Amino acid sequence: MFIKKKVIAGIASVVLAAGMTISFVGCGGLFGRTADDNFAYDAAVENGYTGSESDWMASLETPSTHERKLYDEAVKNGYEGTFFDFLKSLNAGSDSDENAINSALRSVVCVEASFQLGSVRGSGVIYSLDSATGSAYIVTNYHVVYSASERQVSRNITVYVYGTNSLDGKINARAIPAKFYGGAMAYDVAVLEVTDSEYLKENVQAAPVTVADSDSITVGERVYALGNPNGEGFSVSGGVVSVVAERINVLSADETSMLSLLEIRTDAAVNHGNSGGGLFNARGEIIGIVNARRESTPDKVVLNGFGYAIPANLVFPLVQNILDNRGSAYVARLGIVAGIADSKGIYNEDTGKYYIEQKITVNSVSPDGAGFAIGLQYGDTLLQAELISADGSVQTVACISLHALTNLLFDARVGDTLELQFSRSDVIRTVSVDFGTRKYFTLVS
């Protein structure tokens, strides 16, 4: 038995994420009030950046394609041509991705969750692995291991690494017992735990995933869905990134509410059973967790080949949060409603990539939230955020999309500090949020 994902709409109007409610607003202004002129790039200039806006956008990304990585290295070594010129010299179109994808197969597992009324077969990826102790943490979708009819998570879960299922799809005796460690139904993410597996101790081929920067993927980039479609065993399908980030409505695992989830859209074939598996780039790095497919529009117009994956930059900070909090996710919140006041496309001729920079503004502020405490007001433009951990390490994100700051908050822990740069009436300001206690954290379930 499979739990069917129901994709209802292409873009959601409202989503609750990391304690920060996000809604779309018209580009003409904020309920009659026009935002100021600053974008995130203006904050970069204020902070000392001297290059062009297109070069700055390119500097934010971690290129995920093999060719772009080679090009960046060539530029460092004095190459002066464009990315297109470099591709011609490489004859990159003849390159094969098969070696990287075969390596990625080591990180993918089939998942079987048994219930009283039947079983669900899906997929998962290995997040961490200790072969010496036979221990691992595996990421899958919440709906793979939860039964809406029985209102519970499966108590009988097994996983299978590549090569341990027969050609006819029947699972053989090399089952690895796993248990539900924790998760967040609100994001359709679950973490499974494997302990003291003799097979993992002996099977040195298994390996954890290598995580890519999903905010750096580009439209048209080659991608591969690795998983267990139709529960018949491991399979690989290929395609491209169709949309780098959009919101879709899906039915929650308990089938009681609709979730608005940030997703990567791809035309790589995905089917029931692919849920929980990985969407990988051509280098074999994971860029997302496959969780949904779309077969028709609300008015029953048939669509061909739309699959969705939750971006890696959302999934894996959430997974680490779950692990750090022993099965639960406690997410920092600002208590603000933010929206897109404006956006623009920026083409970089050197990289051959079209970037989108959004202007993110504050639509409202909750009086009991951190945003109110630090003085954020309606109409403020969010520009940059720095998360300073208790050990002194720093993560910096430019607020060029609605999800950039939200994803960063998954990494916040008690004792950390958030420095937020924003613009008000064209004046750039910096404020600080002290996450010294759990006051500004929310349990996500």
Short mmCIF file of C-alpha atoms in Angstrom, two decimals:
data_model
loop_
_atom_site.label_atom_id
_atom_site.label_comp_id
_atom_site.label_asym_id
_atom_site.label_seq_id
_atom_site.Cartn_x
_atom_site.Cartn_y
_atom_site.Cartn_z
CA MET A 1 0.00 0.00 0.00
CA PHE A 2 1.25 3.44 -0.86
CA ILE A 3 0.37 6.75 0.70
CA LYS A 4 -0.50 8.93 -2.25
CA LYS A 5 0.70 12.51 -2.35
CA LYS A 6 -1.94 14.95 -3.52
CA VAL A 7 -0.49 18.02 -5.14
CA ILE A 8 -3.25 20.59 -5.18
CA ALA A 9 -1.81 23.86 -6.42
CA GLY A 10 1.28 25.23 -8.14
CA ILE A 11 2.02 28.09 -5.75
CA ALA A 12 0.76 28.62 -2.23
CA SER A 13 -0.22 32.06 -1.03
CA VAL A 14 0.80 31.59 2.60
CA VAL A 15 3.27 29.30 4.34
CA LEU A 16 4.34 28.97 7.96
CA ALA A 17 8.04 28.14 8.17
CA ALA A 18 10.55 28.39 10.99
CA GLY A 19 8.19 30.60 12.93
CA MET A 20 8.20 33.20 10.18
CA THR A 21 4.95 33.50 8.24
CA ILE A 22 5.53 34.27 4.58
CA SER A 23 3.03 35.64 2.09
CA PHE A 24 3.23 36.95 -1.46
CA VAL A 25 2.33 40.55 -2.13
CA GLY A 26 2.05 42.54 -5.33
CA CYS A 27 5.14 44.12 -6.81
CA GLY A 28 3.48 47.52 -6.70
CA GLY A 29 4.00 47.95 -2.95
CA LEU A 30 2.92 46.85 0.49
CA PHE A 31 -0.80 47.51 0.95
CA GLY A 32 -0.43 51.00 -0.49
CA ARG A 33 2.94 51.72 1.06
CA THR A 34 5.96 51.61 -1.27
CA ALA A 35 9.09 49.86 -0.01
CA ASP A 36 12.38 51.75 -0.11
CA ASP A 37 14.84 51.42 -2.99
CA ASN A 38 17.35 49.03 -1.44
CA PHE A 39 17.83 45.41 -2.45
CA ALA A 40 20.17 42.97 -0.74
CA TYR A 41 22.92 43.95 -3.20
CA ASP A 42 22.86 47.49 -1.81
CA ALA A 43 23.73 46.10 1.61
CA ALA A 44 26.67 44.25 0.06
CA VAL A 45 27.92 47.55 -1.39
CA GLU A 46 27.39 49.19 2.00
CA ASN A 47 29.52 46.41 3.48
CA GLY A 48 32.35 47.05 1.02
CA TYR A 49 31.56 45.01 -2.11
CA THR A 50 32.81 46.80 -5.24
CA GLY A 51 31.77 44.50 -8.09
CA SER A 52 28.68 44.52 -10.29
CA GLU A 53 25.32 43.16 -9.15
CA SER A 54 25.56 40.19 -11.52
CA ASP A 55 29.04 39.32 -10.21
CA TRP A 56 27.75 39.58 -6.65
CA MET A 57 24.88 37.21 -7.37
CA ALA A 58 27.34 34.74 -8.90
CA SER A 59 29.60 35.03 -5.85
CA LEU A 60 26.78 33.86 -3.56
CA GLU A 61 26.44 30.45 -5.14
CA THR A 62 28.31 27.19 -4.84
CA PRO A 63 28.21 25.90 -8.42
CA SER A 64 26.82 22.38 -8.55
CA THR A 65 27.75 21.33 -12.06
CA HIS A 66 31.09 19.77 -12.90
CA GLU A 67 31.63 22.21 -15.76
CA ARG A 68 31.00 25.31 -13.64
CA LYS A 69 33.44 24.11 -10.99
CA LEU A 70 36.09 23.57 -13.66
CA TYR A 71 35.35 27.00 -15.12
CA ASP A 72 35.72 28.73 -11.76
CA GLU A 73 39.06 27.03 -11.22
CA ALA A 74 40.18 28.08 -14.70
CA VAL A 75 39.22 31.72 -13.96
CA LYS A 76 41.28 31.62 -10.77
CA ASN A 77 44.20 30.45 -12.87
CA GLY A 78 43.85 33.29 -15.37
CA TYR A 79 41.26 32.14 -17.89
CA GLU A 80 39.48 35.20 -19.33
CA GLY A 81 36.78 33.73 -21.54
CA THR A 82 33.09 33.31 -20.73
CA PHE A 83 31.54 30.12 -19.40
CA PHE A 84 30.15 29.42 -22.87
CA ASP A 85 33.63 29.73 -24.38
CA PHE A 86 34.92 27.33 -21.75
CA LEU A 87 32.15 24.82 -22.50
CA LYS A 88 33.09 24.86 -26.18
CA SER A 89 36.70 24.12 -25.30
CA LEU A 90 35.59 21.23 -23.09
CA ASN A 91 33.04 19.85 -25.53
CA ALA A 92 31.07 19.32 -22.32
CA GLY A 93 27.99 18.01 -24.06
CA SER A 94 29.71 14.64 -24.50
CA ASP A 95 30.47 14.21 -20.80
CA SER A 96 28.83 11.30 -18.98
CA ASP A 97 27.47 11.49 -15.45
CA GLU A 98 27.31 7.74 -14.92
CA ASN A 99 30.30 7.46 -12.57
CA ALA A 100 28.97 10.11 -10.18
CA ILE A 101 25.47 8.61 -10.18
CA ASN A 102 26.81 5.10 -9.57
CA SER A 103 28.69 6.48 -6.58
CA ALA A 104 25.52 8.18 -5.33
CA LEU A 105 23.72 4.83 -5.36
CA ARG A 106 25.76 3.90 -2.29
CA SER A 107 23.85 6.54 -0.33
CA VAL A 108 20.30 5.56 -1.31
CA VAL A 109 18.15 2.95 0.45
CA CYS A 110 14.80 1.30 -0.08
CA VAL A 111 12.47 1.75 2.90
CA GLU A 112 9.63 -0.59 3.93
CA ALA A 113 7.28 0.50 6.73
CA SER A 114 4.82 -2.12 7.93
CA PHE A 115 1.43 -1.42 9.52
CA GLN A 116 -1.49 -3.54 10.65
CA LEU A 117 -3.32 -2.92 7.38
CA GLY A 118 -0.39 -3.35 5.04
CA SER A 119 2.98 -1.84 4.20
CA VAL A 120 4.43 1.17 2.43
CA ARG A 121 7.55 1.00 0.29
CA GLY A 122 9.49 4.16 -0.28
CA SER A 123 13.03 5.45 -0.39
CA GLY A 124 15.59 7.15 1.80
CA VAL A 125 19.14 8.48 1.84
CA ILE A 126 21.96 7.87 4.31
CA TYR A 127 22.70 11.09 6.18
CA SER A 128 25.45 9.77 8.44
CA LEU A 129 27.13 6.40 8.84
CA ASP A 130 29.47 4.79 11.35
CA SER A 131 30.52 1.48 9.82
CA ALA A 132 32.56 0.55 12.89
CA THR A 133 29.42 0.38 15.05
CA GLY A 134 26.96 -0.39 12.25
CA SER A 135 25.01 2.79 13.03
CA ALA A 136 23.37 5.21 10.62
CA TYR A 137 20.81 7.98 10.36
CA ILE A 138 18.59 7.85 7.30
CA VAL A 139 16.38 10.62 5.91
CA THR A 140 13.02 9.87 4.30
CA ASN A 141 9.58 11.44 4.02
CA TYR A 142 7.25 11.48 6.98
CA HIS A 143 4.42 10.12 4.83
CA VAL A 144 6.52 7.01 4.04
CA VAL A 145 6.59 5.88 7.69
CA TYR A 146 3.26 7.25 8.96
CA SER A 147 -0.20 5.67 8.53
CA ALA A 148 -3.07 8.15 8.42
CA SER A 149 -5.63 5.38 8.99
CA GLU A 150 -3.82 4.01 12.05
CA ARG A 151 -2.71 7.45 13.29
CA GLN A 152 0.81 6.32 14.06
CA VAL A 153 4.35 5.94 12.84
CA SER A 154 5.36 2.42 11.84
CA ARG A 155 6.99 0.34 14.55
CA ASN A 156 8.38 -2.11 12.01
CA ILE A 157 10.71 -0.40 9.53
CA THR A 158 13.38 -2.02 7.41
CA VAL A 159 15.83 -0.53 4.93
CA TYR A 160 17.85 -2.09 2.12
CA VAL A 161 21.02 -0.75 0.54
CA TYR A 162 21.72 -0.96 -3.18
CA GLY A 163 22.21 -4.48 -4.49
CA THR A 164 20.23 -6.26 -1.78
CA ASN A 165 16.97 -6.61 -3.69
CA SER A 166 16.35 -9.19 -6.40
CA LEU A 167 15.54 -8.44 -10.02
CA ASP A 168 11.82 -9.11 -9.62
CA GLY A 169 11.53 -6.53 -6.88
CA LYS A 170 11.08 -9.02 -4.05
CA ILE A 171 13.09 -8.02 -1.00
CA ASN A 172 15.55 -10.67 0.15
CA ALA A 173 16.87 -11.48 3.60
CA ARG A 174 19.37 -8.60 3.80
CA ALA A 175 16.92 -6.39 5.66
CA ILE A 176 18.40 -3.80 8.03
CA PRO A 177 16.07 -3.00 10.96
CA ALA A 178 15.49 0.70 11.56
CA LYS A 179 13.36 2.73 13.91
CA PHE A 180 11.74 6.13 13.72
CA TYR A 181 14.04 8.61 15.48
CA GLY A 182 12.10 11.83 14.94
CA GLY A 183 10.75 14.16 12.32
CA ALA A 184 8.53 17.03 11.33
CA MET A 185 5.25 16.21 9.62
CA ALA A 186 4.89 19.90 8.80
CA TYR A 187 7.85 19.55 6.40
CA ASP A 188 7.31 15.90 5.43
CA VAL A 189 10.74 14.96 6.81
CA ALA A 190 11.52 11.94 9.00
CA VAL A 191 14.77 10.58 10.41
CA LEU A 192 15.33 6.86 10.88
CA GLU A 193 17.98 5.33 13.11
CA VAL A 194 19.92 2.12 12.53
CA THR A 195 22.03 0.71 15.36
CA ASP A 196 24.44 -2.23 15.58
CA SER A 197 23.80 -3.50 12.06
CA GLU A 198 26.15 -6.35 11.24
CA TYR A 199 25.51 -5.81 7.55
CA LEU A 200 26.56 -2.16 7.71
CA LYS A 201 29.67 -3.18 9.60
CA GLU A 202 30.57 -5.56 6.80
CA ASN A 203 29.26 -3.60 3.81
CA VAL A 204 31.93 -0.98 3.25
CA GLN A 205 30.20 0.16 0.03
CA ALA A 206 27.47 2.14 1.79
CA ALA A 207 28.24 5.85 2.23
CA PRO A 208 26.53 9.02 3.42
CA VAL A 209 25.29 11.57 0.89
CA THR A 210 27.35 14.56 -0.17
CA VAL A 211 25.08 17.59 0.21
CA ALA A 212 25.08 20.34 -2.41
CA ASP A 213 23.97 23.96 -2.06
CA SER A 214 20.42 23.72 -3.41
CA ASP A 215 20.18 27.51 -3.67
CA SER A 216 22.84 27.36 -6.40
CA ILE A 217 21.02 25.04 -8.80
CA THR A 218 19.95 26.48 -12.11
CA VAL A 219 17.11 25.96 -14.58
CA GLY A 220 18.10 23.33 -17.14
CA GLU A 221 20.71 21.70 -14.90
CA ARG A 222 20.92 17.93 -15.26
CA VAL A 223 19.48 16.00 -12.30
CA TYR A 224 18.76 12.39 -11.39
CA ALA A 225 16.10 10.86 -9.14
CA LEU A 226 17.40 7.80 -7.29
CA GLY A 227 14.94 5.68 -5.36
CA ASN A 228 12.48 2.81 -5.23
CA PRO A 229 9.64 3.62 -7.68
CA ASN A 230 6.54 1.50 -7.28
CA GLY A 231 8.36 -0.43 -4.55
CA GLU A 232 10.04 -2.61 -7.16
CA GLY A 233 13.66 -1.87 -6.27
CA PHE A 234 16.33 0.68 -7.09
CA SER A 235 15.95 2.78 -10.20
CA VAL A 236 17.44 5.93 -11.70
CA SER A 237 15.62 8.48 -13.85
CA GLY A 238 17.09 11.63 -15.35
CA GLY A 239 15.88 15.07 -16.33
CA VAL A 240 16.54 18.72 -15.66
CA VAL A 241 15.62 21.32 -13.07
CA SER A 242 12.39 22.87 -14.32
CA VAL A 243 11.82 25.42 -11.54
CA VAL A 244 14.48 26.08 -8.90
CA ALA A 245 12.02 26.97 -6.11
CA GLU A 246 8.25 27.13 -5.88
CA ARG A 247 5.55 26.40 -3.34
CA ILE A 248 3.05 23.60 -3.75
CA ASN A 249 0.19 22.40 -1.57
CA VAL A 250 0.33 18.76 -0.47
CA LEU A 251 -1.80 16.76 1.91
CA SER A 252 -0.13 16.15 5.27
CA ALA A 253 0.85 12.60 6.25
CA ASP A 254 -2.09 12.38 8.66
CA GLU A 255 -4.42 13.66 5.89
CA THR A 256 -5.94 16.31 8.17
CA SER A 257 -4.46 19.48 6.68
CA MET A 258 -2.70 20.98 3.69
CA LEU A 259 1.00 21.78 3.82
CA SER A 260 2.58 24.53 1.76
CA LEU A 261 6.07 23.26 0.96
CA LEU A 262 9.02 24.82 -0.80
CA GLU A 263 10.02 22.51 -3.66
CA ILE A 264 12.34 22.03 -6.62
CA ARG A 265 10.40 21.05 -9.75
CA THR A 266 11.97 18.55 -12.15
CA ASP A 267 10.93 16.61 -15.24
CA ALA A 268 12.88 13.55 -14.06
CA ALA A 269 10.34 10.73 -13.77
CA VAL A 270 9.23 10.09 -10.17
CA ASN A 271 6.54 7.68 -9.05
CA HIS A 272 5.02 6.34 -5.87
CA GLY A 273 7.89 4.73 -4.01
CA ASN A 274 10.38 7.43 -5.02
CA SER A 275 9.24 9.38 -1.95
CA GLY A 276 12.13 9.92 0.45
CA GLY A 277 14.78 9.24 -2.17
CA GLY A 278 17.31 11.71 -3.46
CA LEU A 279 17.38 14.18 -6.31
CA PHE A 280 21.04 14.41 -7.28
CA ASN A 281 23.03 16.74 -9.51
CA ALA A 282 25.41 15.50 -12.21
CA ARG A 283 28.25 15.30 -9.68
CA GLY A 284 26.31 12.84 -7.53
CA GLU A 285 25.61 15.43 -4.82
CA ILE A 286 22.14 15.55 -3.32
CA ILE A 287 20.10 18.68 -3.97
CA GLY A 288 16.76 17.53 -2.56
CA ILE A 289 14.50 14.82 -1.16
CA VAL A 290 11.85 13.63 -3.62
CA ASN A 291 8.38 13.79 -2.05
CA ALA A 292 5.66 14.49 -4.61
CA ARG A 293 4.51 14.29 -8.20
CA ARG A 294 1.89 16.25 -10.06
CA GLU A 295 -0.37 14.56 -12.57
CA SER A 296 -3.10 17.13 -13.23
CA THR A 297 -4.29 20.61 -12.39
CA PRO A 298 -7.25 21.29 -10.05
CA ASP A 299 -9.53 21.49 -13.10
CA LYS A 300 -8.36 18.01 -14.23
CA VAL A 301 -6.02 19.11 -17.02
CA VAL A 302 -3.49 16.28 -17.44
CA LEU A 303 0.17 17.20 -16.88
CA ASN A 304 3.16 15.13 -17.93
CA GLY A 305 6.25 14.45 -15.86
CA PHE A 306 6.27 16.98 -13.01
CA GLY A 307 8.09 15.76 -9.91
CA TYR A 308 9.06 17.66 -6.78
CA ALA A 309 11.85 17.53 -4.23
CA ILE A 310 12.28 19.39 -0.93
CA PRO A 311 15.50 21.45 -1.29
CA ALA A 312 18.60 20.18 0.50
CA ASN A 313 19.14 23.59 2.11
CA LEU A 314 15.86 23.10 3.96
CA VAL A 315 16.00 19.35 4.61
CA PHE A 316 19.42 18.84 6.08
CA PRO A 317 19.52 21.78 8.53
CA LEU A 318 16.13 20.49 9.74
CA VAL A 319 17.52 16.95 10.02
CA GLN A 320 20.50 18.16 12.06
CA ASN A 321 18.10 20.14 14.25
CA ILE A 322 16.12 16.95 14.89
CA LEU A 323 19.29 15.05 15.77
CA ASP A 324 20.60 17.79 18.05
CA ASN A 325 17.27 17.92 19.88
CA ARG A 326 16.93 14.13 20.23
CA GLY A 327 14.05 13.63 17.86
CA SER A 328 12.29 16.99 17.96
CA ALA A 329 12.84 20.16 15.95
CA TYR A 330 13.02 23.44 17.86
CA VAL A 331 13.15 26.23 15.31
CA ALA A 332 14.05 29.85 16.01
CA ARG A 333 11.35 32.33 15.10
CA LEU A 334 11.25 36.06 14.44
CA GLY A 335 7.50 36.50 14.67
CA ILE A 336 7.19 38.51 11.49
CA VAL A 337 5.20 38.22 8.28
CA ALA A 338 7.47 38.81 5.28
CA GLY A 339 6.62 39.11 1.61
CA ILE A 340 8.04 39.82 -1.84
CA ALA A 341 7.70 43.51 -2.61
CA ASP A 342 9.69 43.40 -5.85
CA SER A 343 12.01 41.14 -7.84
CA LYS A 344 14.36 41.37 -10.79
CA GLY A 345 16.24 39.06 -13.12
CA ILE A 346 20.00 39.49 -13.45
CA TYR A 347 21.90 37.74 -16.24
CA ASN A 348 25.62 37.10 -15.83
CA GLU A 349 27.37 36.70 -19.17
CA ASP A 350 30.47 35.14 -17.64
CA THR A 351 28.62 32.32 -15.89
CA GLY A 352 25.79 32.12 -18.44
CA LYS A 353 23.24 32.06 -15.66
CA TYR A 354 20.08 34.04 -14.96
CA TYR A 355 19.73 35.00 -11.29
CA ILE A 356 16.62 36.25 -9.51
CA GLU A 357 16.92 38.77 -6.70
CA GLN A 358 13.81 39.40 -4.62
CA LYS A 359 13.14 42.34 -2.33
CA ILE A 360 11.91 40.88 0.97
CA THR A 361 9.93 43.24 3.18
CA VAL A 362 8.18 43.05 6.54
CA ASN A 363 4.38 43.04 6.28
CA SER A 364 3.60 42.74 9.98
CA VAL A 365 5.30 42.14 13.33
CA SER A 366 3.96 40.10 16.23
CA PRO A 367 4.19 42.03 19.53
CA ASP A 368 5.52 38.98 21.39
CA GLY A 369 8.19 38.00 18.85
CA ALA A 370 11.89 38.65 18.45
CA GLY A 371 11.28 40.94 15.49
CA PHE A 372 9.26 43.32 17.66
CA ALA A 373 11.88 43.18 20.42
CA ILE A 374 14.64 44.34 18.06
CA GLY A 375 12.50 47.08 16.53
CA LEU A 376 11.49 45.70 13.12
CA GLN A 377 8.57 47.57 11.58
CA TYR A 378 6.11 47.18 8.76
CA GLY A 379 7.79 48.11 5.46
CA ASP A 380 11.37 47.32 6.50
CA THR A 381 13.42 45.62 3.76
CA LEU A 382 15.41 42.59 4.93
CA LEU A 383 18.90 42.59 3.41
CA GLN A 384 21.34 40.23 5.14
CA ALA A 385 21.47 37.89 8.14
CA GLU A 386 24.40 36.47 10.08
CA LEU A 387 23.94 33.60 12.50
CA ILE A 388 26.73 33.59 15.06
CA SER A 389 26.87 30.33 16.97
CA ALA A 390 27.93 30.00 20.58
CA ASP A 391 31.28 28.56 19.44
CA GLY A 392 31.95 31.63 17.29
CA SER A 393 31.29 30.17 13.82
CA VAL A 394 29.32 32.41 11.46
CA GLN A 395 26.82 31.70 8.68
CA THR A 396 25.87 34.58 6.42
CA VAL A 397 22.96 34.73 3.96
CA ALA A 398 21.80 37.48 1.67
CA CYS A 399 18.03 37.97 1.82
CA ILE A 400 17.49 37.51 -1.91
CA SER A 401 14.58 35.06 -1.56
CA LEU A 402 11.75 34.38 0.85
CA HIS A 403 13.29 31.14 2.05
CA ALA A 404 16.88 32.30 2.59
CA LEU A 405 16.35 33.62 6.13
CA THR A 406 13.82 30.91 6.99
CA ASN A 407 16.29 28.14 6.17
CA LEU A 408 19.01 29.82 8.20
CA LEU A 409 16.80 29.77 11.28
CA PHE A 410 16.79 25.95 11.21
CA ASP A 411 20.48 26.16 12.16
CA ALA A 412 19.90 28.43 15.17
CA ARG A 413 20.40 26.95 18.64
CA VAL A 414 20.00 28.27 22.16
CA GLY A 415 22.95 30.57 22.85
CA ASP A 416 23.32 31.76 19.25
CA THR A 417 22.98 35.34 18.02
CA LEU A 418 21.34 36.59 14.83
CA GLU A 419 22.55 39.86 13.32
CA LEU A 420 20.02 41.21 10.88
CA GLN A 421 20.67 43.98 8.39
CA PHE A 422 17.62 45.82 7.07
CA SER A 423 16.72 49.03 5.31
CA ARG A 424 14.14 51.60 6.41
CA SER A 425 13.50 54.70 4.34
CA ASP A 426 16.67 53.89 2.36
CA VAL A 427 18.82 53.88 5.53
CA ILE A 428 20.60 50.57 6.21
CA ARG A 429 20.58 49.46 9.84
CA THR A 430 21.81 46.44 11.82
CA VAL A 431 20.08 44.84 14.82
CA SER A 432 20.84 41.77 16.90
CA VAL A 433 18.66 38.96 18.26
CA ASP A 434 19.92 37.05 21.31
CA PHE A 435 18.68 33.46 21.24
CA GLY A 436 19.95 32.94 24.78
CA THR A 437 16.89 31.01 25.91
CA ARG A 438 14.12 28.93 24.31
CA LYS A 439 11.82 31.97 24.42
CA TYR A 440 12.04 32.50 20.66
CA PHE A 441 12.02 28.82 19.64
CA THR A 442 9.00 26.83 18.46
CA LEU A 443 8.54 23.07 18.51
CA VAL A 444 7.86 21.90 14.96
CA SER A 445 5.92 18.68 14.64
#
